[in-house]
PDB file of C-alpha atoms in Angstrom:
ATOM      1  CA  MET A  55      34.259  -5.158  20.385  1.00 48.00           C
ATOM      2  CA  GLU A  56      33.832  -8.379  18.271  1.00 49.00           C
ATOM      3  CA  ASP A  57      30.103  -7.345  17.526  1.00 47.00           C
ATOM      4  CA  TRP A  58      30.938  -4.257  16.476  1.00 37.00           C
ATOM      5  CA  LEU A  59      33.231  -5.466  14.067  1.00 40.00           C
ATOM      6  CA  THR A  60      30.872  -8.101  12.720  1.00 36.00           C
ATOM      7  CA  VAL A  61      28.223  -5.315  12.443  1.00 34.00           C
ATOM      8  CA  MET A  62      30.777  -2.873  10.539  1.00 34.00           C
ATOM      9  CA  SER A  63      31.606  -6.229   8.275  1.00 33.00           C
ATOM     10  CA  CYS A  64      28.039  -6.927   7.518  1.00 35.00           C
ATOM     11  CA  ALA A  65      27.503  -3.026   6.494  1.00 32.00           C
ATOM     12  CA  ARG A  66      30.791  -3.153   4.475  1.00 32.00           C
ATOM     13  CA  ASP A  67      29.234  -6.234   2.562  1.00 35.00           C
ATOM     14  CA  ALA A  68      25.751  -5.085   1.756  1.00 35.00           C
ATOM     15  CA  GLY A  69      27.537  -1.760   0.493  1.00 34.00           C
ATOM     16  CA  ARG A  70      30.026  -3.926  -1.480  1.00 28.00           C
ATOM     17  CA  TYR A  71      26.996  -6.021  -2.535  1.00 34.00           C
ATOM     18  CA  ASP A  72      25.086  -3.117  -4.110  1.00 44.00           C
ATOM     19  CA  GLN A  73      27.744  -1.763  -6.036  1.00 42.00           C
ATOM     20  CA  GLN A  74      29.364  -4.880  -7.664  1.00 41.00           C
ATOM     21  CA  ARG A  75      25.514  -6.199  -8.514  1.00 52.00           C
ATOM     22  CA  GLY A  76      24.219  -3.031  -9.597  1.00 59.00           C
ATOM     23  CA  ALA A  77      21.242  -3.034  -7.101  1.00 68.00           C
ATOM     24  CA  ALA A  78      19.055  -0.481  -7.622  1.00 77.00           C
ATOM     25  CA  LEU A  79      18.463   1.747  -4.858  1.00 89.00           C
ATOM     26  CA  SER A  80      14.222   2.024  -5.223  1.00 95.00           C
ATOM     27  CA  GLN A  81      11.811   0.685  -7.300  1.00 96.00           C
ATOM     28  CA  TYR A  82       9.423   2.084  -9.875  1.00 97.00           C
ATOM     29  CA  TYR A  83       5.600   1.112  -9.910  1.00 98.00           C
ATOM     30  CA  ASP A  84       4.385   1.857 -13.524  1.00 98.00           C
ATOM     31  CA  MET A  85       1.284   2.197 -15.570  1.00 97.00           C
ATOM     32  CA  GLY A  86       2.383   2.121 -19.352  1.00 96.00           C
ATOM     33  CA  ASP A  87       5.183   4.995 -19.657  1.00 96.00           C
ATOM     34  CA  LEU A  88       3.753   6.746 -16.591  1.00 97.00           C
ATOM     35  CA  THR A  89       5.735   6.326 -13.442  1.00 97.00           C
ATOM     36  CA  LEU A  90       3.194   6.326 -10.133  1.00 98.00           C
ATOM     37  CA  TRP A  91       5.381   5.839  -7.456  1.00 97.00           C
ATOM     38  CA  ASN A  92       9.290   5.361  -6.940  1.00 97.00           C
ATOM     39  CA  PRO A  93      10.159   4.035  -3.331  1.00 97.00           C
ATOM     40  CA  SER A  94      12.919   2.798  -1.848  1.00 96.00           C
ATOM     41  CA  ASN A  95      13.617  -0.879  -1.782  1.00 95.00           C
ATOM     42  CA  GLY A  96      12.793  -1.400   1.711  1.00 95.00           C
ATOM     43  CA  VAL A  97       9.232   0.448   1.569  1.00 96.00           C
ATOM     44  CA  SER A  98       8.454  -1.248  -1.496  1.00 96.00           C
ATOM     45  CA  ARG A  99       9.473  -4.847  -0.289  1.00 95.00           C
ATOM     46  CA  LEU A 100       7.024  -4.369   2.814  1.00 97.00           C
ATOM     47  CA  PHE A 101       4.249  -2.510   0.299  1.00 98.00           C
ATOM     48  CA  MET A 102       4.560  -5.547  -1.924  1.00 97.00           C
ATOM     49  CA  SER A 103       3.879  -7.688   1.207  1.00 97.00           C
ATOM     50  CA  GLN A 104       0.916  -5.992   2.456  1.00 98.00           C
ATOM     51  CA  VAL A 105      -0.530  -6.042  -1.453  1.00 98.00           C
ATOM     52  CA  SER A 106      -0.308  -9.902  -0.856  1.00 97.00           C
ATOM     53  CA  VAL A 107      -1.916  -9.992   2.205  1.00 97.00           C
ATOM     54  CA  TYR A 108      -5.066  -7.959   0.857  1.00 98.00           C
ATOM     55  CA  GLN A 109      -5.053  -9.883  -2.232  1.00 98.00           C
ATOM     56  CA  ALA A 110      -5.596 -13.112   0.005  1.00 98.00           C
ATOM     57  CA  GLU A 111      -8.129 -10.919   2.166  1.00 96.00           C
ATOM     58  CA  LEU A 112      -9.963 -10.265  -0.894  1.00 97.00           C
ATOM     59  CA  GLY A 113     -10.002 -12.754  -2.693  1.00 98.00           C
ATOM     60  CA  LEU A 114      -8.766 -10.734  -5.836  1.00 98.00           C
ATOM     61  CA  PRO A 115      -5.684  -9.996  -7.827  1.00 98.00           C
ATOM     62  CA  SER A 116      -4.472  -6.509  -7.341  1.00 98.00           C
ATOM     63  CA  GLY A 117      -3.223  -5.625 -11.011  1.00 98.00           C
ATOM     64  CA  ILE A 118       0.014  -4.892  -9.570  1.00 98.00           C
ATOM     65  CA  GLY A 119       2.255  -7.318 -11.519  1.00 97.00           C
ATOM     66  CA  PRO A 120       5.502  -8.576  -9.869  1.00 95.00           C
ATOM     67  CA  MET A 121       8.766  -6.571  -9.473  1.00 94.00           C
ATOM     68  CA  ARG A 122      11.428  -7.700 -12.395  1.00 94.00           C
ATOM     69  CA  GLY A 123      14.557  -5.778 -11.802  1.00 89.00           C
ATOM     70  CA  ASP A 124      13.420  -2.473 -10.332  1.00 94.00           C
ATOM     71  CA  GLU A 125       9.906  -2.052 -12.078  1.00 96.00           C
ATOM     72  CA  CYS A 126       6.477  -3.468 -12.041  1.00 96.00           C
ATOM     73  CA  GLN A 127       3.554  -2.610 -14.301  1.00 98.00           C
ATOM     74  CA  ILE A 128      -0.296  -2.158 -12.882  1.00 98.00           C
ATOM     75  CA  ASP A 129      -2.844  -3.111 -14.869  1.00 98.00           C
ATOM     76  CA  PRO A 130      -5.593  -0.178 -14.751  1.00 98.00           C
ATOM     77  CA  LEU A 131      -8.797  -2.357 -15.048  1.00 97.00           C
ATOM     78  CA  VAL A 132      -7.609  -5.072 -12.142  1.00 98.00           C
ATOM     79  CA  PHE A 133      -6.036  -2.317 -10.427  1.00 98.00           C
ATOM     80  CA  LYS A 134      -9.483  -0.350 -10.041  1.00 97.00           C
ATOM     81  CA  ALA A 135     -11.514  -3.446  -9.126  1.00 97.00           C
ATOM     82  CA  PHE A 136      -9.009  -4.215  -6.269  1.00 98.00           C
ATOM     83  CA  VAL A 137      -9.260  -0.538  -4.998  1.00 97.00           C
ATOM     84  CA  ASP A 138     -13.063  -0.727  -5.381  1.00 97.00           C
ATOM     85  CA  ALA A 139     -12.944  -3.924  -3.749  1.00 97.00           C
ATOM     86  CA  LEU A 140     -10.553  -2.756  -0.593  1.00 97.00           C
ATOM     87  CA  LEU A 141     -12.662   0.236  -0.188  1.00 95.00           C
ATOM     88  CA  ALA A 142     -15.715  -1.431   0.459  1.00 94.00           C
ATOM     89  CA  TRP A 143     -14.194  -4.084   2.626  1.00 95.00           C
ATOM     90  CA  ARG A 144     -12.399  -1.183   4.599  1.00 93.00           C
ATOM     91  CA  GLN A 145     -16.000   0.670   5.148  1.00 90.00           C
ATOM     92  CA  ARG A 146     -17.558  -2.654   6.222  1.00 90.00           C
ATOM     93  CA  THR A 147     -15.214  -3.306   9.077  1.00 87.00           C
ATOM     94  CA  SER A 148     -15.725  -1.648  12.692  1.00 83.00           C
ATOM     95  CA  HIS A 149     -12.985  -3.170  14.333  1.00 86.00           C
ATOM     96  CA  ALA A 150     -10.826  -0.601  15.492  1.00 87.00           C
ATOM     97  CA  VAL A 151      -7.584  -2.578  15.585  1.00 90.00           C
ATOM     98  CA  MET A 152      -8.212  -3.636  11.733  1.00 90.00           C
ATOM     99  CA  ALA A 153      -9.090  -0.179  10.766  1.00 88.00           C
ATOM    100  CA  ALA A 154      -5.845   1.143  12.151  1.00 89.00           C
ATOM    101  CA  LEU A 155      -3.989  -1.830  10.513  1.00 93.00           C
ATOM    102  CA  SER A 156      -5.305  -1.249   7.053  1.00 95.00           C
ATOM    103  CA  GLU A 157      -5.159   2.679   7.151  1.00 93.00           C
ATOM    104  CA  GLY A 158      -1.769   3.324   5.837  1.00 95.00           C
ATOM    105  CA  PHE A 159      -2.154   0.545   3.028  1.00 97.00           C
ATOM    106  CA  VAL A 160      -5.688   1.762   2.031  1.00 96.00           C
ATOM    107  CA  ALA A 161      -4.197   5.565   1.676  1.00 95.00           C
ATOM    108  CA  THR A 162      -1.119   4.396  -0.315  1.00 97.00           C
ATOM    109  CA  VAL A 163      -3.638   2.631  -2.991  1.00 97.00           C
ATOM    110  CA  LEU A 164      -5.612   5.400  -3.221  1.00 96.00           C
ATOM    111  CA  VAL A 165      -2.588   7.762  -4.072  1.00 96.00           C
ATOM    112  CA  LEU A 166      -1.574   5.395  -6.826  1.00 98.00           C
ATOM    113  CA  ALA A 167      -5.294   5.151  -7.934  1.00 97.00           C
ATOM    114  CA  GLU A 168      -5.247   9.103  -8.068  1.00 95.00           C
ATOM    115  CA  ARG A 169      -1.879   9.376 -10.019  1.00 97.00           C
ATOM    116  CA  ALA A 170      -3.376   6.853 -12.570  1.00 97.00           C
ATOM    117  CA  GLY A 171      -6.321   8.710 -12.965  1.00 96.00           C
ATOM    118  CA  ILE A 172      -8.276   6.013 -11.517  1.00 96.00           C
ATOM    119  CA  GLU A 173     -12.029   7.139 -10.172  1.00 94.00           C
ATOM    120  CA  VAL A 174     -12.682   5.151  -7.233  1.00 90.00           C
ATOM    121  CA  LYS A 175     -15.959   3.917  -6.483  1.00 80.00           C
ATOM    122  CA  ARG A 176     -17.439   5.663  -3.075  1.00 72.00           C
ATOM    123  CA  GLN A 177     -20.152   3.473  -1.372  1.00 60.00           C
ATOM    124  CA  PRO A 178     -23.188   5.254  -0.850  1.00 54.00           C
ATOM    125  CA  ALA A 179     -24.120   6.079   2.663  1.00 49.00           C
ATOM    126  CA  GLY A 180     -25.590   3.053   4.672  1.00 50.00           C
ATOM    127  CA  PHE A 181     -23.398   0.520   2.541  1.00 45.00           C
ATOM    128  CA  ALA A 182     -22.113  -0.693   5.652  1.00 45.00           C
ATOM    129  CA  GLU A 183     -25.423  -1.380   7.210  1.00 45.00           C
ATOM    130  CA  ALA A 184     -26.934  -2.838   4.032  1.00 47.00           C
ATOM    131  CA  GLY A 185     -23.465  -5.120   3.199  1.00 48.00           C
ATOM    132  CA  GLY A 186     -23.155  -6.369   6.796  1.00 48.00           C
ATOM    133  CA  LEU A 187     -19.970  -5.544   9.051  1.00 44.00           C
ATOM    134  CA  LYS A 188     -17.039  -7.682   8.479  1.00 51.00           C
ATOM    135  CA  GLY A 189     -14.285  -7.760  11.744  1.00 49.00           C
ATOM    136  CA  ILE A 190     -16.609  -6.215  14.227  1.00 44.00           C
ATOM    137  CA  GLN A 191     -15.038  -5.552  17.316  1.00 44.00           C
ATOM    138  CA  VAL A 192     -16.845  -6.496  21.051  1.00 42.00           C
ATOM    139  CA  PRO A 193     -17.390  -3.505  21.827  1.00 43.00           C
ATOM    140  CA  THR A 194     -17.685  -1.879  18.312  1.00 46.00           C
ATOM    141  CA  ALA A 195     -15.695   1.221  17.853  1.00 48.00           C
ATOM    142  CA  PRO A 196     -16.983   4.446  18.734  1.00 49.00           C
ATOM    143  CA  ASP A 197     -19.428   5.411  16.025  1.00 48.00           C
ATOM    144  CA  SER A 198     -18.591   7.830  13.344  1.00 54.00           C
ATOM    145  CA  SER A 199     -20.147   8.685   9.975  1.00 60.00           C
ATOM    146  CA  GLU A 200     -19.199   7.279   6.939  1.00 63.00           C
ATOM    147  CA  GLY A 201     -18.895  10.808   5.426  1.00 71.00           C
ATOM    148  CA  ALA A 202     -16.435  11.409   7.885  1.00 76.00           C
ATOM    149  CA  TRP A 203     -14.436   8.118   7.544  1.00 71.00           C
ATOM    150  CA  ALA A 204     -14.304   8.923   4.009  1.00 76.00           C
ATOM    151  CA  ALA A 205     -13.215  12.472   4.281  1.00 80.00           C
ATOM    152  CA  ALA A 206     -10.570  11.332   6.855  1.00 79.00           C
ATOM    153  CA  LEU A 207      -9.219   8.709   4.429  1.00 80.00           C
ATOM    154  CA  GLN A 208      -8.985  11.231   1.559  1.00 81.00           C
ATOM    155  CA  GLN A 209      -7.121  13.427   3.368  1.00 84.00           C
ATOM    156  CA  LYS A 210      -4.575  10.859   4.892  1.00 81.00           C
ATOM    157  CA  SER A 211      -4.474   9.847   1.121  1.00 83.00           C
ATOM    158  CA  ARG A 212      -3.436  13.466   0.131  1.00 85.00           C
ATOM    159  CA  ASP A 213      -1.028  14.109   3.124  1.00 84.00           C
ATOM    160  CA  LEU A 214       0.649  10.806   2.337  1.00 82.00           C
ATOM    161  CA  GLY A 215       0.945  11.568  -1.560  1.00 85.00           C
ATOM    162  CA  ARG A 216       3.209  14.413  -0.638  1.00 86.00           C
ATOM    163  CA  PHE A 217       5.975  12.249   0.463  1.00 84.00           C
ATOM    164  CA  MET A 218       5.582   9.240  -2.452  1.00 89.00           C
ATOM    165  CA  ALA A 219       7.883  10.174  -4.997  1.00 82.00           C
ATOM    166  CA  ALA A 220       6.499   9.714  -8.437  1.00 85.00           C
TER     167      ALA A 220
END
């Protein structure tokens, strides 16, 4: 019974915190006056954590500014360079687990790029072989064509976009 009361107390206090401090229930990812995405705080917090991970992995800034209040601005030129580098990195990856871990983030970023009107740079066929594979799995994941990978990622991005409120 005591554990239940503690949980109820924490939930009540969290609700009071939101009401008293006027905490926003969602956050805005904007490019100028255009809102690209308006996720809940929890989704936004997870996304921003992943942005930090991929900035470090790529050695590039994302162009996604800090969250101030409940808004952040996205720099279109820096974001385009980040998206292009992210796609190139992902295309060079043949490790099945790394691909699975990155799939959702890459698809989310592609939705944002599309909504911003950013044309992403699709790598030509043979790109992975020319640039050397990264994160190689032994044994490697089953072969699939780069065209199939790109089409599947594009479909995943379209599907995900329907669930991303703007």
